[in-house]
Amino acid sequence: EVVVFVPGFNSNLNNSAATFAQFIALAGYPKRLVPWLYQWPAGDVFHFYQAIEMAQSTALQDLMADFLIDLVESGVTKISIVGHSMGARIVSQFLSSRGRSIFGDDQGSGRCELINLILIQPELELETFVQLGPVLELLAKTITIYADCEDRALFWAEFWGSGPSLGRSVNPVLRGNPPPSIYGHFEQLSTNHDMSFPLMDVDIIDTSSLQSN
C-alpha cells in the first residue's frame, strides 16, 4: 500500500520532498504505507500560466499513467493520492480521463484500489470539479477536501484564473459568508438538469480558522 504526494505550483524537488517528509513525520502514517513523491515541472512564480498548461498536458498525464502502472506492476494493490494546490488539478484531471484504466470503477474492475483521494487547498476551478466529480467518486473509496477561505495563493490563482476555486469553497454551514459552496452548485445542477442527481459523497474540512495552512 502506498501514498503518493503530488505537490503544487512553484514547488521544486527540495521543497516538495521537505513538505512530504513533514507530512510523514507528523501524521503518524502506519508503516505499511510506502511514501512516493510525484514531482512534476511545477514552474515558478512568474510562470503560472505555463504551469497550468503543463499540469493539464497530455505528456504529463502519460507520465503519471506510466508511474502508477509501474507501482501496480510492482505488486501495489492499494493507493492513496494526495494532491496539493495545483497538484490537485493534475490528479483530478488525470483520474477523470485515465483513472478507469488503473482503478476501474465502483464495480471493482480495476487493477488497483484507490483508497483515498485527498485534495489539499486544491487549485482547481469549482465548476471543473462539479464536472469531474461524478467520475472521481466512482474511482475513489473516499474523497477528502481541505479548503481554506483565507488561502492567499488561491486568491491570486482565482484573480489570474477563471473563477472560484475548489480550495476556497467550503460548506456554508461551517462559515457565515463563504465563497459559493460545492453543495450549492450541486443542488443547482440537480434543479436545472435532473432532480434525482445525487450530491457527491465528499468530506470537506474547513481549515480557514488555522493561523497557517
mmCIF file of C-alpha atoms in Angstrom:
data_model
loop_
_atom_site.group_PDB
_atom_site.id
_atom_site.type_symbol
_atom_site.label_atom_id
_atom_site.label_comp_id
_atom_site.label_asym_id
_atom_site.label_seq_id
_atom_site.Cartn_x
_atom_site.Cartn_y
_atom_site.Cartn_z
ATOM 1 C CA GLU A 1 0.000 0.000 0.000
ATOM 2 C CA VAL A 2 1.420 3.376 -0.992
ATOM 3 C CA VAL A 3 0.601 7.049 -0.566
ATOM 4 C CA VAL A 4 1.502 9.325 -3.481
ATOM 5 C CA PHE A 5 2.031 13.051 -2.954
ATOM 6 C CA VAL A 6 1.636 15.433 -5.908
ATOM 7 C CA PRO A 7 2.912 18.919 -4.990
ATOM 8 C CA GLY A 8 1.620 22.225 -6.245
ATOM 9 C CA PHE A 9 2.750 25.214 -8.259
ATOM 10 C CA ASN A 10 6.161 26.775 -7.623
ATOM 11 C CA SER A 11 7.425 23.803 -5.602
ATOM 12 C CA ASN A 12 10.817 22.444 -6.599
ATOM 13 C CA LEU A 13 12.044 18.966 -5.752
ATOM 14 C CA ASN A 14 13.708 20.021 -2.500
ATOM 15 C CA ASN A 15 10.620 21.860 -1.221
ATOM 16 C CA SER A 16 8.281 19.056 -2.279
ATOM 17 C CA ALA A 17 10.396 16.407 -0.560
ATOM 18 C CA ALA A 18 10.628 18.501 2.618
ATOM 19 C CA THR A 19 6.863 19.079 2.679
ATOM 20 C CA PHE A 20 6.076 15.416 2.147
ATOM 21 C CA ALA A 21 8.656 14.357 4.742
ATOM 22 C CA GLN A 22 6.943 16.684 7.224
ATOM 23 C CA PHE A 23 3.598 15.026 6.447
ATOM 24 C CA ILE A 24 5.086 11.614 7.073
ATOM 25 C CA ALA A 25 6.832 12.688 10.282
ATOM 26 C CA LEU A 26 3.858 14.487 11.853
ATOM 27 C CA ALA A 27 0.900 12.436 10.671
ATOM 28 C CA GLY A 28 1.868 9.101 12.182
ATOM 29 C CA TYR A 29 1.428 7.110 8.971
ATOM 30 C CA PRO A 30 1.262 3.334 9.545
ATOM 31 C CA LYS A 31 4.434 1.549 8.499
ATOM 32 C CA ARG A 32 2.597 -0.448 5.853
ATOM 33 C CA LEU A 33 2.257 2.750 3.791
ATOM 34 C CA VAL A 34 5.178 3.379 1.450
ATOM 35 C CA PRO A 35 5.526 7.081 0.519
ATOM 36 C CA TRP A 36 6.083 8.151 -3.070
ATOM 37 C CA LEU A 37 6.633 11.679 -4.360
ATOM 38 C CA TYR A 38 5.434 12.506 -7.880
ATOM 39 C CA GLN A 39 7.462 15.594 -8.810
ATOM 40 C CA TRP A 40 6.478 17.476 -11.957
ATOM 41 C CA PRO A 41 7.806 20.650 -13.672
ATOM 42 C CA ALA A 42 5.887 22.984 -11.341
ATOM 43 C CA GLY A 43 7.234 26.271 -12.669
ATOM 44 C CA ASP A 44 7.912 29.359 -10.569
ATOM 45 C CA VAL A 45 6.087 32.491 -9.507
ATOM 46 C CA PHE A 46 6.495 34.128 -12.947
ATOM 47 C CA HIS A 47 5.190 31.153 -14.951
ATOM 48 C CA PHE A 48 1.705 30.475 -13.601
ATOM 49 C CA TYR A 49 0.015 30.014 -16.979
ATOM 50 C CA GLN A 50 2.806 27.783 -18.256
ATOM 51 C CA ALA A 51 2.471 25.624 -15.147
ATOM 52 C CA ILE A 52 -1.287 25.282 -15.702
ATOM 53 C CA GLU A 53 -0.624 24.273 -19.301
ATOM 54 C CA MET A 54 1.882 21.678 -18.118
ATOM 55 C CA ALA A 55 -0.474 20.403 -15.404
ATOM 56 C CA GLN A 56 -3.177 19.738 -17.994
ATOM 57 C CA SER A 57 -0.897 18.422 -20.726
ATOM 58 C CA THR A 58 -1.215 15.018 -22.322
ATOM 59 C CA ALA A 59 2.509 14.456 -21.814
ATOM 60 C CA LEU A 60 2.219 14.805 -18.042
ATOM 61 C CA GLN A 61 -0.815 12.517 -17.969
ATOM 62 C CA ASP A 62 1.141 9.908 -19.924
ATOM 63 C CA LEU A 63 3.982 10.086 -17.402
ATOM 64 C CA MET A 64 1.607 9.788 -14.454
ATOM 65 C CA ALA A 65 -0.075 6.783 -16.050
ATOM 66 C CA ASP A 66 3.331 5.107 -16.536
ATOM 67 C CA PHE A 67 4.256 5.887 -12.916
ATOM 68 C CA LEU A 68 1.060 4.410 -11.460
ATOM 69 C CA ILE A 69 1.191 1.362 -13.730
ATOM 70 C CA ASP A 70 4.776 0.721 -12.580
ATOM 71 C CA LEU A 71 3.558 0.797 -8.972
ATOM 72 C CA VAL A 72 0.762 -1.658 -9.735
ATOM 73 C CA GLU A 73 3.056 -3.994 -11.637
ATOM 74 C CA SER A 74 5.481 -3.980 -8.688
ATOM 75 C CA GLY A 75 2.758 -5.517 -6.518
ATOM 76 C CA VAL A 76 0.980 -2.487 -5.059
ATOM 77 C CA THR A 77 -2.724 -3.190 -4.549
ATOM 78 C CA LYS A 78 -3.870 -0.066 -2.679
ATOM 79 C CA ILE A 79 -3.019 3.568 -3.414
ATOM 80 C CA SER A 80 -3.869 6.830 -1.684
ATOM 81 C CA ILE A 81 -3.207 10.055 -3.608
ATOM 82 C CA VAL A 82 -2.659 13.457 -2.014
ATOM 83 C CA GLY A 83 -2.795 16.449 -4.370
ATOM 84 C CA HIS A 84 -1.803 19.865 -3.011
ATOM 85 C CA SER A 85 -2.799 23.112 -4.747
ATOM 86 C CA MET A 86 -2.107 22.724 -8.488
ATOM 87 C CA GLY A 87 -1.206 19.111 -7.817
ATOM 88 C CA ALA A 88 -4.903 18.566 -7.124
ATOM 89 C CA ARG A 89 -5.646 19.831 -10.638
ATOM 90 C CA ILE A 90 -3.229 17.289 -12.077
ATOM 91 C CA VAL A 91 -4.664 14.420 -10.056
ATOM 92 C CA SER A 92 -8.335 15.260 -10.677
ATOM 93 C CA GLN A 93 -7.979 15.688 -14.401
ATOM 94 C CA PHE A 94 -5.772 12.626 -14.744
ATOM 95 C CA LEU A 95 -8.223 10.424 -12.868
ATOM 96 C CA SER A 96 -11.197 11.697 -14.855
ATOM 97 C CA SER A 97 -9.532 10.887 -18.176
ATOM 98 C CA ARG A 98 -7.253 7.912 -17.397
ATOM 99 C CA GLY A 99 -8.288 6.645 -13.969
ATOM 100 C CA ARG A 100 -10.558 3.827 -15.104
ATOM 101 C CA SER A 101 -7.691 2.053 -16.852
ATOM 102 C CA ILE A 102 -5.920 1.685 -13.482
ATOM 103 C CA PHE A 103 -8.557 1.892 -10.765
ATOM 104 C CA GLY A 104 -11.617 0.646 -12.600
ATOM 105 C CA ASP A 105 -14.955 1.828 -11.234
ATOM 106 C CA ASP A 106 -17.438 1.018 -8.475
ATOM 107 C CA GLN A 107 -17.795 -2.500 -9.903
ATOM 108 C CA GLY A 108 -14.250 -3.360 -8.805
ATOM 109 C CA SER A 109 -12.860 -3.914 -12.298
ATOM 110 C CA GLY A 110 -9.589 -2.036 -11.753
ATOM 111 C CA ARG A 111 -6.050 -3.306 -11.349
ATOM 112 C CA CYS A 112 -5.645 -1.467 -8.047
ATOM 113 C CA GLU A 113 -7.799 0.227 -5.390
ATOM 114 C CA LEU A 114 -7.797 3.997 -4.953
ATOM 115 C CA ILE A 115 -8.370 4.048 -1.206
ATOM 116 C CA ASN A 116 -8.183 7.800 -0.613
ATOM 117 C CA LEU A 117 -8.210 10.861 -2.833
ATOM 118 C CA ILE A 118 -7.144 13.841 -0.714
ATOM 119 C CA LEU A 119 -7.159 17.347 -2.202
ATOM 120 C CA ILE A 120 -5.442 19.977 -0.042
ATOM 121 C CA GLN A 121 -6.325 23.604 -0.867
ATOM 122 C CA PRO A 122 -6.920 22.478 -4.452
ATOM 123 C CA GLU A 123 -6.114 24.964 -7.205
ATOM 124 C CA LEU A 124 -8.962 23.776 -9.406
ATOM 125 C CA GLU A 125 -11.997 25.670 -10.637
ATOM 126 C CA LEU A 126 -15.101 24.807 -8.655
ATOM 127 C CA GLU A 127 -17.126 24.328 -11.831
ATOM 128 C CA THR A 128 -14.482 21.964 -13.191
ATOM 129 C CA PHE A 129 -14.718 19.849 -10.058
ATOM 130 C CA VAL A 130 -18.501 19.756 -10.409
ATOM 131 C CA GLN A 131 -18.000 18.292 -13.890
ATOM 132 C CA LEU A 132 -15.279 15.822 -12.873
ATOM 133 C CA GLY A 133 -16.768 14.886 -9.503
ATOM 134 C CA PRO A 134 -19.052 12.006 -10.514
ATOM 135 C CA VAL A 135 -16.148 10.184 -12.217
ATOM 136 C CA LEU A 136 -13.841 10.756 -9.249
ATOM 137 C CA GLU A 137 -16.492 9.388 -6.912
ATOM 138 C CA LEU A 138 -16.664 6.164 -8.909
ATOM 139 C CA LEU A 139 -12.903 5.664 -8.673
ATOM 140 C CA ALA A 140 -12.064 6.619 -5.086
ATOM 141 C CA LYS A 141 -13.323 4.931 -1.934
ATOM 142 C CA THR A 142 -13.047 8.204 -0.023
ATOM 143 C CA ILE A 143 -12.656 11.817 -1.201
ATOM 144 C CA THR A 144 -11.493 14.457 1.257
ATOM 145 C CA ILE A 145 -11.095 18.162 0.502
ATOM 146 C CA TYR A 146 -9.220 20.580 2.753
ATOM 147 C CA ALA A 147 -10.496 24.093 1.992
ATOM 148 C CA ASP A 148 -9.390 27.489 3.285
ATOM 149 C CA CYS A 149 -11.322 30.673 2.542
ATOM 150 C CA GLU A 150 -8.267 32.709 3.578
ATOM 151 C CA ASP A 151 -5.743 30.996 1.312
ATOM 152 C CA ARG A 152 -3.836 33.873 -0.307
ATOM 153 C CA ALA A 153 -2.179 31.769 -3.009
ATOM 154 C CA LEU A 154 -5.593 30.567 -4.180
ATOM 155 C CA PHE A 155 -6.910 34.136 -4.025
ATOM 156 C CA TRP A 156 -4.333 35.171 -6.599
ATOM 157 C CA ALA A 157 -4.913 31.994 -8.592
ATOM 158 C CA GLU A 158 -8.599 32.986 -8.792
ATOM 159 C CA PHE A 159 -7.639 36.542 -9.735
ATOM 160 C CA TRP A 160 -5.489 35.359 -12.629
ATOM 161 C CA GLY A 161 -7.632 32.313 -13.378
ATOM 162 C CA SER A 162 -11.234 31.657 -14.302
ATOM 163 C CA GLY A 163 -13.495 31.854 -11.270
ATOM 164 C CA PRO A 164 -13.933 30.472 -7.759
ATOM 165 C CA SER A 165 -11.535 27.699 -6.808
ATOM 166 C CA LEU A 166 -12.433 24.492 -5.051
ATOM 167 C CA GLY A 167 -9.844 25.200 -2.373
ATOM 168 C CA ARG A 168 -11.579 28.376 -1.174
ATOM 169 C CA SER A 169 -15.117 26.962 -1.249
ATOM 170 C CA VAL A 170 -16.459 25.425 1.945
ATOM 171 C CA ASN A 171 -19.774 24.305 3.359
ATOM 172 C CA PRO A 172 -21.917 27.358 4.251
ATOM 173 C CA VAL A 173 -22.944 25.597 7.462
ATOM 174 C CA LEU A 174 -19.348 25.952 8.657
ATOM 175 C CA ARG A 175 -18.804 29.550 7.526
ATOM 176 C CA GLY A 176 -21.005 32.606 7.800
ATOM 177 C CA ASN A 177 -20.431 34.053 4.327
ATOM 178 C CA PRO A 178 -18.047 31.872 2.283
ATOM 179 C CA PRO A 179 -17.443 31.706 -1.462
ATOM 180 C CA PRO A 180 -20.030 29.618 -3.374
ATOM 181 C CA SER A 181 -20.276 26.162 -1.861
ATOM 182 C CA ILE A 182 -19.877 22.816 -3.553
ATOM 183 C CA TYR A 183 -23.246 21.770 -2.200
ATOM 184 C CA GLY A 184 -24.975 24.840 -3.640
ATOM 185 C CA HIS A 185 -23.532 24.144 -7.057
ATOM 186 C CA PHE A 186 -24.642 20.518 -6.997
ATOM 187 C CA GLU A 187 -28.143 21.478 -5.885
ATOM 188 C CA GLN A 188 -28.338 23.994 -8.719
ATOM 189 C CA LEU A 189 -27.088 21.394 -11.175
ATOM 190 C CA SER A 190 -29.697 18.964 -9.861
ATOM 191 C CA THR A 191 -32.519 21.506 -10.170
ATOM 192 C CA ASN A 192 -31.579 22.574 -13.679
ATOM 193 C CA HIS A 193 -30.959 19.156 -15.160
ATOM 194 C CA ASP A 194 -32.132 16.189 -13.141
ATOM 195 C CA MET A 195 -33.890 16.299 -9.780
ATOM 196 C CA SER A 196 -32.533 12.853 -8.926
ATOM 197 C CA PHE A 197 -28.878 13.896 -9.418
ATOM 198 C CA PRO A 198 -27.118 12.835 -6.186
ATOM 199 C CA LEU A 199 -24.876 15.086 -4.151
ATOM 200 C CA MET A 200 -21.279 13.877 -4.037
ATOM 201 C CA ASP A 201 -20.130 11.901 -1.046
ATOM 202 C CA VAL A 202 -17.120 14.038 -0.084
ATOM 203 C CA ASP A 203 -15.667 15.130 3.233
ATOM 204 C CA ILE A 204 -14.864 18.844 3.409
ATOM 205 C CA ILE A 205 -12.543 20.007 6.167
ATOM 206 C CA ASP A 206 -12.535 23.776 6.694
ATOM 207 C CA THR A 207 -9.078 24.956 7.768
ATOM 208 C CA SER A 208 -9.840 28.674 7.415
ATOM 209 C CA SER A 209 -9.515 29.318 11.151
ATOM 210 C CA LEU A 210 -5.961 27.985 11.323
ATOM 211 C CA GLN A 211 -3.223 30.603 11.598
ATOM 212 C CA SER A 212 -1.238 28.852 8.881
ATOM 213 C CA ASN A 213 -2.298 26.389 6.205
#
